[in-house]
mmCIF file of C-alpha atoms in Angstrom:
data_model
loop_
_atom_site.group_PDB
_atom_site.id
_atom_site.type_symbol
_atom_site.label_atom_id
_atom_site.label_comp_id
_atom_site.label_asym_id
_atom_site.label_seq_id
_atom_site.Cartn_x
_atom_site.Cartn_y
_atom_site.Cartn_z
ATOM 1 C CA MET A 1 0.387 -0.363 0.451
ATOM 2 C CA THR A 2 2.515 2.341 0.893
ATOM 3 C CA ALA A 3 4.618 1.521 -1.915
ATOM 4 C CA ARG A 4 2.222 2.020 -4.459
ATOM 5 C CA ARG A 5 0.893 6.027 -2.722
ATOM 6 C CA CYS A 6 4.697 6.749 -3.302
ATOM 7 C CA MET A 7 4.883 5.449 -6.858
ATOM 8 C CA ALA A 8 1.080 7.462 -7.299
ATOM 9 C CA GLY A 9 2.546 10.783 -6.022
ATOM 10 C CA VAL A 10 5.309 10.138 -8.065
ATOM 11 C CA SER A 11 3.697 9.553 -10.963
ATOM 12 C CA LEU A 12 1.757 13.024 -9.980
ATOM 13 C CA LEU A 13 4.988 14.747 -9.269
ATOM 14 C CA TRP A 14 6.282 14.332 -12.865
ATOM 15 C CA VAL A 15 2.394 15.117 -14.754
ATOM 16 C CA LEU A 16 2.449 18.581 -12.587
ATOM 17 C CA LEU A 17 6.085 19.308 -13.739
ATOM 18 C CA GLN A 18 5.603 18.415 -17.659
ATOM 19 C CA GLY A 19 2.835 21.137 -16.932
ATOM 20 C CA VAL A 20 4.746 23.493 -15.869
ATOM 21 C CA ALA A 21 7.074 23.343 -18.812
ATOM 22 C CA THR A 22 4.601 22.875 -21.274
ATOM 23 C CA ALA A 23 2.909 26.439 -20.049
ATOM 24 C CA ALA A 24 6.180 28.396 -19.740
ATOM 25 C CA PRO A 25 5.394 30.399 -23.200
ATOM 26 C CA ALA A 26 2.042 31.554 -21.401
ATOM 27 C CA GLU A 27 2.906 32.429 -17.813
ATOM 28 C CA SER A 28 5.870 34.670 -19.877
ATOM 29 C CA ARG A 29 3.057 35.767 -21.459
ATOM 30 C CA SER A 30 1.452 37.489 -18.422
ATOM 31 C CA GLY A 31 4.525 38.488 -16.440
ATOM 32 C CA CYS A 32 5.522 35.880 -14.155
ATOM 33 C CA VAL A 33 8.318 34.878 -15.136
ATOM 34 C CA GLU A 34 9.955 34.810 -12.154
ATOM 35 C CA ALA A 35 7.484 32.647 -10.195
ATOM 36 C CA PHE A 36 7.350 30.300 -13.202
ATOM 37 C CA THR A 37 11.114 29.833 -12.166
ATOM 38 C CA LYS A 38 10.461 29.163 -8.728
ATOM 39 C CA ILE A 39 7.350 26.879 -9.638
ATOM 40 C CA GLN A 40 10.184 24.852 -11.778
ATOM 41 C CA ARG A 41 12.778 24.968 -9.297
ATOM 42 C CA GLY A 42 10.330 24.172 -6.427
ATOM 43 C CA VAL A 43 9.029 21.051 -8.591
ATOM 44 C CA ARG A 44 12.577 19.834 -8.434
ATOM 45 C CA LEU A 45 12.823 20.108 -5.461
ATOM 46 C CA ARG A 46 9.769 18.068 -4.638
ATOM 47 C CA LEU A 47 11.097 15.235 -6.513
ATOM 48 C CA GLY A 48 14.413 15.198 -4.487
ATOM 49 C CA HIS A 49 12.399 15.264 -1.238
ATOM 50 C CA GLN A 50 12.900 18.498 -0.112
ATOM 51 C CA ASP A 51 9.287 19.586 0.257
ATOM 52 C CA GLU A 52 10.131 22.548 3.224
ATOM 53 C CA ALA A 53 12.929 24.425 0.471
ATOM 54 C CA ALA A 54 10.003 23.434 -2.080
ATOM 55 C CA LEU A 55 6.564 24.609 0.418
ATOM 56 C CA SER A 56 8.782 28.389 0.718
ATOM 57 C CA GLU A 57 9.910 28.231 -3.511
ATOM 58 C CA PHE A 58 6.050 27.278 -3.629
ATOM 59 C CA GLN A 59 4.483 30.894 -1.630
ATOM 60 C CA GLN A 60 7.183 32.950 -3.125
ATOM 61 C CA ALA A 61 5.794 32.505 -6.452
ATOM 62 C CA GLN A 62 2.138 32.614 -5.152
ATOM 63 C CA GLU A 63 3.065 36.234 -3.967
ATOM 64 C CA LEU A 64 5.466 37.396 -7.174
ATOM 65 C CA CYS A 65 1.770 35.383 -9.498
ATOM 66 C CA PRO A 66 -0.729 34.874 -7.331
ATOM 67 C CA GLY A 67 -3.195 31.664 -8.782
ATOM 68 C CA PRO A 68 -4.105 27.818 -8.828
ATOM 69 C CA ARG A 69 -1.340 26.526 -10.103
ATOM 70 C CA ALA A 70 1.202 27.468 -6.608
ATOM 71 C CA LEU A 71 -1.709 27.336 -4.917
ATOM 72 C CA ALA A 72 -1.808 23.551 -6.323
ATOM 73 C CA GLN A 73 1.729 23.424 -5.644
ATOM 74 C CA MET A 74 1.818 24.232 -1.865
ATOM 75 C CA ALA A 75 -0.826 22.377 -1.657
ATOM 76 C CA LEU A 76 0.785 18.369 -2.862
ATOM 77 C CA ALA A 77 3.752 20.280 -0.769
ATOM 78 C CA GLU A 78 2.000 21.083 3.008
ATOM 79 C CA GLN A 79 0.227 16.975 1.993
ATOM 80 C CA ALA A 80 3.837 15.933 2.398
ATOM 81 C CA LEU A 81 4.914 17.473 5.284
ATOM 82 C CA GLY A 82 1.811 16.574 6.781
ATOM 83 C CA ARG A 83 0.437 19.953 7.409
ATOM 84 C CA TRP A 84 -3.282 18.759 6.523
ATOM 85 C CA LEU A 85 -5.380 21.806 7.324
ATOM 86 C CA GLN A 86 -3.311 23.947 5.170
ATOM 87 C CA ALA A 87 -3.072 21.469 2.440
ATOM 88 C CA GLU A 88 -6.911 21.567 2.432
ATOM 89 C CA GLN A 89 -7.719 24.496 2.255
ATOM 90 C CA HIS A 90 -5.157 25.385 -0.386
ATOM 91 C CA LEU A 91 -5.903 22.532 -2.828
ATOM 92 C CA GLY A 92 -9.914 22.913 -2.837
ATOM 93 C CA GLU A 93 -9.213 26.607 -3.531
ATOM 94 C CA ALA A 94 -7.098 25.505 -6.424
ATOM 95 C CA LEU A 95 -9.799 23.329 -7.636
ATOM 96 C CA ALA A 96 -12.372 25.323 -7.162
ATOM 97 C CA GLN A 97 -10.958 27.888 -10.151
ATOM 98 C CA THR A 98 -12.566 25.849 -12.372
ATOM 99 C CA ASP A 99 -11.323 27.813 -15.543
ATOM 100 C CA ASN A 100 -8.650 27.579 -15.206
ATOM 101 C CA ARG A 101 -6.574 25.059 -17.716
ATOM 102 C CA TRP A 102 -4.063 23.568 -16.210
ATOM 103 C CA ILE A 103 -6.593 23.205 -13.483
ATOM 104 C CA ARG A 104 -8.792 21.616 -15.959
ATOM 105 C CA GLN A 105 -5.905 19.128 -17.725
ATOM 106 C CA ARG A 106 -4.520 18.117 -13.900
ATOM 107 C CA ARG A 107 -8.125 17.797 -11.709
ATOM 108 C CA ALA A 108 -8.724 13.874 -11.739
ATOM 109 C CA GLN A 109 -4.854 13.679 -10.192
ATOM 110 C CA LEU A 110 -5.694 16.396 -7.945
ATOM 111 C CA GLU A 111 -8.491 15.236 -6.975
ATOM 112 C CA ALA A 112 -7.119 12.590 -5.965
ATOM 113 C CA ALA A 113 -4.644 14.105 -3.589
ATOM 114 C CA LEU A 114 -7.619 15.863 -2.041
ATOM 115 C CA GLY A 115 -9.010 12.281 -0.742
ATOM 116 C CA THR A 116 -5.900 11.259 1.077
ATOM 117 C CA ILE A 117 -5.597 14.867 2.995
ATOM 118 C CA ARG A 118 -9.533 14.208 3.632
ATOM 119 C CA GLN A 119 -8.280 11.079 5.496
ATOM 120 C CA HIS A 120 -6.825 13.096 8.277
ATOM 121 C CA VAL A 121 -8.852 15.821 8.619
ATOM 122 C CA GLY A 122 -12.674 16.081 10.337
ATOM 123 C CA SER A 123 -15.518 18.782 11.438
ATOM 124 C CA LEU A 124 -15.950 19.642 15.281
ATOM 125 C CA GLN A 125 -18.895 21.481 16.298
ATOM 126 C CA VAL A 126 -19.190 23.471 19.681
ATOM 127 C CA GLU A 127 -21.969 24.692 20.696
ATOM 128 C CA MET A 128 -22.317 26.821 24.616
ATOM 129 C CA GLU A 129 -24.819 27.021 27.270
ATOM 130 C CA PRO A 130 -26.339 29.948 27.370
ATOM 131 C CA ALA A 131 -26.060 30.170 23.501
ATOM 132 C CA ASP A 132 -26.061 34.531 23.709
ATOM 133 C CA ARG A 133 -22.819 34.212 26.008
ATOM 134 C CA VAL A 134 -21.383 37.503 24.752
ATOM 135 C CA GLY A 135 -16.999 37.179 24.320
ATOM 136 C CA ALA A 136 -17.302 33.376 23.681
ATOM 137 C CA GLU A 137 -14.156 31.499 21.994
ATOM 138 C CA LEU A 138 -13.112 28.185 20.841
ATOM 139 C CA GLN A 139 -9.615 26.710 21.106
ATOM 140 C CA VAL A 140 -8.176 23.528 20.148
ATOM 141 C CA ASN A 141 -4.804 22.698 21.120
ATOM 142 C CA GLY A 142 -3.879 26.231 22.935
ATOM 143 C CA ALA A 143 -4.788 28.364 19.181
ATOM 144 C CA THR A 144 -7.541 29.887 19.361
ATOM 145 C CA VAL A 145 -9.896 29.269 15.679
ATOM 146 C CA GLY A 146 -13.056 31.089 16.215
ATOM 147 C CA ALA A 147 -15.407 33.299 18.139
ATOM 148 C CA LEU A 148 -18.545 31.186 19.223
ATOM 149 C CA PRO A 149 -21.186 30.354 18.563
ATOM 150 C CA LEU A 150 -19.856 28.632 14.829
ATOM 151 C CA GLY A 151 -21.893 30.028 12.149
ATOM 152 C CA GLU A 152 -20.381 26.096 11.061
ATOM 153 C CA PRO A 153 -18.229 23.315 11.748
ATOM 154 C CA VAL A 154 -14.602 24.458 11.478
ATOM 155 C CA ARG A 155 -11.497 21.763 10.301
ATOM 156 C CA VAL A 156 -9.070 20.306 12.503
ATOM 157 C CA VAL A 157 -6.526 17.480 12.106
ATOM 158 C CA ALA A 158 -7.779 14.303 12.978
ATOM 159 C CA GLY A 159 -8.015 12.210 15.699
ATOM 160 C CA THR A 160 -7.734 13.355 19.789
ATOM 161 C CA ILE A 161 -7.531 17.042 20.334
ATOM 162 C CA THR A 162 -7.824 19.432 23.335
ATOM 163 C CA VAL A 163 -10.891 21.631 23.572
ATOM 164 C CA THR A 164 -11.261 25.192 25.769
ATOM 165 C CA VAL A 165 -13.837 27.369 25.376
ATOM 166 C CA ARG A 166 -13.220 30.675 27.304
ATOM 167 C CA ALA A 167 -15.639 33.444 28.270
ATOM 168 C CA PRO A 168 -15.930 36.416 30.119
ATOM 169 C CA GLY A 169 -16.959 36.001 34.091
ATOM 170 C CA CYS A 170 -16.953 32.026 33.386
ATOM 171 C CA VAL A 171 -15.445 29.757 34.354
ATOM 172 C CA PRO A 172 -13.086 27.728 31.283
ATOM 173 C CA VAL A 173 -14.016 24.695 30.035
ATOM 174 C CA THR A 174 -11.304 22.142 28.721
ATOM 175 C CA ARG A 175 -12.199 19.195 27.226
ATOM 176 C CA GLN A 176 -10.629 15.649 25.416
ATOM 177 C CA VAL A 177 -12.568 15.502 21.627
ATOM 178 C CA VAL A 178 -11.753 12.254 19.439
ATOM 179 C CA VAL A 179 -12.610 13.575 15.536
ATOM 180 C CA PRO A 180 -13.003 10.767 13.771
ATOM 181 C CA PRO A 181 -10.848 11.094 9.957
ATOM 182 C CA GLY A 182 -13.989 13.065 7.414
ATOM 183 C CA GLY A 183 -16.815 12.918 10.063
ATOM 184 C CA LEU A 184 -18.032 15.485 12.309
ATOM 185 C CA ALA A 185 -17.961 15.759 15.788
ATOM 186 C CA ARG A 186 -20.083 17.622 18.120
ATOM 187 C CA GLU A 187 -19.602 18.746 21.731
ATOM 188 C CA THR A 188 -21.897 20.415 24.076
ATOM 189 C CA VAL A 189 -20.735 22.244 26.897
ATOM 190 C CA SER A 190 -22.198 24.897 29.856
ATOM 191 C CA LEU A 191 -20.669 27.328 31.436
ATOM 192 C CA VAL A 192 -20.474 28.192 34.380
ATOM 193 C CA LEU A 193 -20.495 31.626 36.778
ATOM 194 C CA GLN A 194 -16.976 32.500 38.251
ATOM 195 C CA GLU A 195 -17.636 33.210 41.710
ATOM 196 C CA VAL A 196 -16.417 36.802 41.691
ATOM 197 C CA PRO A 197 -14.999 37.289 45.905
ATOM 198 C CA PRO A 198 -16.827 39.944 47.634
ATOM 199 C CA PRO A 199 -13.975 42.703 48.936
ATOM 200 C CA LYS A 200 -12.221 42.276 51.391
ATOM 201 C CA PRO A 201 -13.710 45.210 54.278
ATOM 202 C CA ALA A 202 -10.843 48.119 54.954
ATOM 203 C CA PRO A 203 -8.559 47.359 57.950
ATOM 204 C CA PRO A 204 -9.242 49.529 60.471
ATOM 205 C CA PRO A 205 -7.519 52.742 61.209
ATOM 206 C CA ALA A 206 -4.841 51.795 63.063
ATOM 207 C CA VAL A 207 -5.619 53.012 66.521
ATOM 208 C CA VAL A 208 -2.105 54.063 68.702
ATOM 209 C CA THR A 209 -1.773 54.298 72.858
ATOM 210 C CA LEU A 210 0.266 56.793 74.000
ATOM 211 C CA PRO A 211 1.617 55.299 77.494
ATOM 212 C CA ALA A 212 0.698 56.839 80.107
ATOM 213 C CA SER A 213 2.906 60.004 81.845
ATOM 214 C CA PRO A 214 3.931 59.086 85.092
ATOM 215 C CA ALA A 215 2.550 61.780 87.795
ATOM 216 C CA PRO A 216 4.621 63.626 89.073
ATOM 217 C CA SER A 217 5.325 62.378 92.358
ATOM 218 C CA VAL A 218 4.361 64.607 95.396
ATOM 219 C CA PRO A 219 6.909 64.139 98.240
ATOM 220 C CA GLN A 220 5.143 63.325 101.970
ATOM 221 C CA VAL A 221 5.692 66.577 104.275
ATOM 222 C CA ASP A 222 5.106 65.789 107.835
ATOM 223 C CA VAL A 223 3.205 68.570 109.000
ATOM 224 C CA SER A 224 3.979 67.270 112.623
ATOM 225 C CA LYS A 225 7.758 68.232 112.326
ATOM 226 C CA PRO A 226 9.184 71.018 111.629
ATOM 227 C CA GLN A 227 10.649 71.204 107.910
ATOM 228 C CA PRO A 228 14.286 72.721 107.219
ATOM 229 C CA ALA A 229 14.485 75.093 104.171
ATOM 230 C CA PRO A 230 16.958 74.235 101.706
ATOM 231 C CA VAL A 231 19.598 75.444 101.484
ATOM 232 C CA VAL A 232 21.566 77.078 98.882
ATOM 233 C CA ARG A 233 25.273 77.255 97.789
ATOM 234 C CA SER A 234 26.108 80.236 96.637
ATOM 235 C CA ARG A 235 29.350 81.406 94.894
ATOM 236 C CA ARG A 236 31.367 82.170 97.599
ATOM 237 C CA ALA A 237 30.776 79.011 99.460
ATOM 238 C CA MET A 238 32.034 77.351 96.276
ATOM 239 C CA LEU A 239 34.783 78.795 95.628
ATOM 240 C CA LEU A 240 36.121 78.620 99.471
ATOM 241 C CA GLN A 241 35.374 74.877 98.949
ATOM 242 C CA ARG A 242 37.635 75.072 95.860
ATOM 243 C CA LEU A 243 40.318 76.906 97.718
ATOM 244 C CA GLY A 244 40.357 75.166 100.441
ATOM 245 C CA ILE A 245 41.040 71.175 98.480
ATOM 246 C CA ALA A 246 43.356 73.274 96.718
ATOM 247 C CA ALA A 247 45.652 74.057 99.857
ATOM 248 C CA VAL A 248 45.451 70.944 101.123
ATOM 249 C CA SER A 249 46.388 68.829 98.557
ATOM 250 C CA VAL A 250 49.764 71.235 98.247
ATOM 251 C CA GLY A 251 50.195 71.187 101.542
ATOM 252 C CA ALA A 252 49.903 67.352 101.574
ATOM 253 C CA VAL A 253 52.636 67.293 99.233
ATOM 254 C CA VAL A 254 54.508 69.556 100.085
ATOM 255 C CA LEU A 255 54.632 67.737 103.746
ATOM 256 C CA GLY A 256 55.152 64.992 101.893
ATOM 257 C CA GLY A 257 58.925 66.775 101.225
ATOM 258 C CA GLY A 258 59.500 67.402 104.093
ATOM 259 C CA VAL A 259 59.374 63.747 105.509
ATOM 260 C CA ALA A 260 61.372 63.274 102.838
ATOM 261 C CA ALA A 261 64.345 65.256 103.667
ATOM 262 C CA HIS A 262 63.974 64.731 106.876
ATOM 263 C CA ALA A 263 64.902 60.949 105.796
ATOM 264 C CA VAL A 264 67.767 62.022 103.986
ATOM 265 C CA ARG A 265 69.420 64.050 106.527
ATOM 266 C CA GLU A 266 68.744 61.371 109.177
ATOM 267 C CA GLN A 267 70.154 58.991 106.653
ATOM 268 C CA ASN A 268 73.060 60.967 107.042
ATOM 269 C CA ALA A 269 73.634 61.296 109.932
ATOM 270 C CA ARG A 270 74.003 58.267 110.653
ATOM 271 C CA ALA A 271 76.840 57.250 108.036
ATOM 272 C CA TRP A 272 78.628 60.237 109.512
ATOM 273 C CA ASN A 273 78.137 59.455 112.936
ATOM 274 C CA ARG A 274 79.656 55.400 112.008
ATOM 275 C CA ASP A 275 82.371 56.665 110.634
ATOM 276 C CA ASP A 276 85.620 57.019 112.440
ATOM 277 C CA ALA A 277 87.323 59.345 109.480
ATOM 278 C CA CYS A 278 84.565 61.768 110.314
ATOM 279 C CA VAL A 279 84.138 62.244 113.691
ATOM 280 C CA TYR A 280 87.870 62.295 114.764
ATOM 281 C CA ALA A 281 88.444 64.367 112.077
ATOM 282 C CA PRO A 282 91.190 66.242 112.479
ATOM 283 C CA ALA A 283 91.147 70.865 112.267
ATOM 284 C CA GLY A 284 91.191 71.306 109.164
ATOM 285 C CA PRO A 285 89.269 70.738 105.596
ATOM 286 C CA LEU A 286 87.480 67.378 105.589
ATOM 287 C CA PRO A 287 87.489 64.272 103.923
ATOM 288 C CA ALA A 288 85.586 64.855 100.856
ATOM 289 C CA GLN A 289 83.464 62.074 102.020
ATOM 290 C CA CYS A 290 82.640 63.593 105.240
ATOM 291 C CA GLN A 291 82.341 66.879 103.573
ATOM 292 C CA ALA A 292 79.391 65.338 101.358
ATOM 293 C CA ARG A 293 77.716 64.051 103.909
ATOM 294 C CA LEU A 294 77.732 66.960 106.324
ATOM 295 C CA ASN A 295 76.195 69.372 102.977
ATOM 296 C CA ALA A 296 73.328 66.670 103.051
ATOM 297 C CA VAL A 297 72.377 66.928 106.447
ATOM 298 C CA THR A 298 72.637 70.944 106.732
ATOM 299 C CA VAL A 299 70.708 70.939 103.167
ATOM 300 C CA GLY A 300 67.968 68.452 104.484
ATOM 301 C CA GLN A 301 67.230 69.811 107.813
ATOM 302 C CA ARG A 302 66.481 73.055 106.432
ATOM 303 C CA LEU A 303 64.875 71.542 103.496
ATOM 304 C CA ALA A 304 62.631 69.301 106.251
ATOM 305 C CA ILE A 305 61.224 72.319 108.253
ATOM 306 C CA VAL A 306 60.423 74.612 105.858
ATOM 307 C CA GLY A 307 58.529 71.636 104.389
ATOM 308 C CA TYR A 308 56.807 71.049 107.707
ATOM 309 C CA ALA A 309 56.332 74.731 108.479
ATOM 310 C CA VAL A 310 54.786 75.495 104.985
ATOM 311 C CA GLY A 311 52.841 72.142 104.467
ATOM 312 C CA GLY A 312 52.127 72.459 107.638
ATOM 313 C CA ALA A 313 50.071 75.748 106.871
ATOM 314 C CA LEU A 314 48.850 75.682 103.687
ATOM 315 C CA ALA A 315 46.493 72.262 105.144
ATOM 316 C CA GLY A 316 45.911 74.064 107.965
ATOM 317 C CA ALA A 317 44.410 77.146 105.947
ATOM 318 C CA GLY A 318 42.440 74.113 103.820
ATOM 319 C CA VAL A 319 40.944 73.156 105.882
ATOM 320 C CA VAL A 320 40.084 76.228 107.916
ATOM 321 C CA LEU A 321 38.412 77.283 104.284
ATOM 322 C CA LEU A 322 36.428 74.231 104.133
ATOM 323 C CA ALA A 323 34.825 74.397 107.303
ATOM 324 C CA LEU A 324 33.935 77.853 106.644
ATOM 325 C CA PRO A 325 30.902 77.732 103.797
ATOM 326 C CA ALA A 326 29.823 74.417 106.444
ATOM 327 C CA SER A 327 29.330 77.412 109.575
ATOM 328 C CA ARG A 328 27.593 80.067 107.516
ATOM 329 C CA GLY A 329 25.185 77.122 106.268
ATOM 330 C CA ARG A 330 24.403 76.317 109.844
ATOM 331 C CA GLU A 331 24.312 79.725 111.075
ATOM 332 C CA LYS A 332 22.106 81.036 108.232
ATOM 333 C CA LYS A 333 19.721 77.668 107.712
ATOM 334 C CA ALA A 334 15.891 78.678 108.559
ATOM 335 C CA GLN A 335 13.512 76.873 109.808
ATOM 336 C CA THR A 336 10.001 76.067 108.698
ATOM 337 C CA TRP A 337 6.868 74.188 109.206
ATOM 338 C CA LEU A 338 3.996 73.889 108.769
ATOM 339 C CA THR A 339 0.963 75.016 111.944
ATOM 340 C CA VAL A 340 -2.939 73.753 112.601
ATOM 341 C CA GLN A 341 -4.454 75.398 114.159
ATOM 342 C CA PRO A 342 -8.022 76.313 115.749
ATOM 343 C CA GLY A 343 -10.593 77.057 113.617
ATOM 344 C CA PRO A 344 -10.371 77.462 109.963
ATOM 345 C CA GLY A 345 -6.805 77.819 107.359
ATOM 346 C CA VAL A 346 -3.570 76.610 108.453
ATOM 347 C CA GLY A 347 -0.856 78.520 109.443
ATOM 348 C CA TRP A 348 3.198 79.401 108.530
ATOM 349 C CA ALA A 349 6.088 79.423 110.936
ATOM 350 C CA GLY A 350 9.860 79.390 111.517
ATOM 351 C CA GLN A 351 12.697 79.633 113.203
ATOM 352 C CA PHE A 352 15.548 81.285 112.769
#
């Protein structure tokens, strides 16, 4: 069967090629020389089983010089490539031109090819409920083929196909439909309105709660006892305090220097007493080590006296300066208290 079909296809191509050659003068006279050349090239490509390239040549020829011959050649190339819908459409359009001599001479072969093509094509009739739904469309294998309702069945490739019906405001419906070769498949789709969720209520305005500020604490005053008035320190008292601190600090340093000088004096005096060369030295110049010890004793004694005197004086003055603000505050500090007298009212009393 396959070999017989192949032989029939080769015979048809040879007949078509002969027809192209004999019709060349007529095409030249009509001004479609380039289109005629492309048709010849396309037929030779088909004989070499280069159907895709041949289809491109036929399409270009149809654009240059539209006519039933280029349409028929396109349909035969599309048949070879398995593009059944395009092949049926183009071959049907070519056979519809009955006044063309090239078509009349090869009608038998072309109608036989059309019969073979239609064994791979079927019709699909889709109806929807409700039928008056506006905007519905039909999709076959993901491609839109027309608007519903259909005026007539649509041609589709035979076999199992995927049918989808979409309409505004409705739930899309998808089904698998089997279309018989050369037959008609009918399908009825019931559209269901898509539920629109109610609008979400607007969120309530955010309420910002500010923390309550704590009530100011009121000191509890015992009205039964006299309350001392607050003592306000003056600038003079602060200055005296700073001078007192400075005097005590410097006095302590000077006293420390006096103590150190006293220690140096005592150390050299003990060394002098242990050295017989110094204790029993003859009259005249003293030995060098004895003279150095004598000088150290003299200088240390003087420095110790100065350190004790000056450091003690500074420390004492600082203590006096520190004591002055406290004594003045105690002298001038006032005492006040609340008194409750018989009868209405509250009175103030004080002691200075």
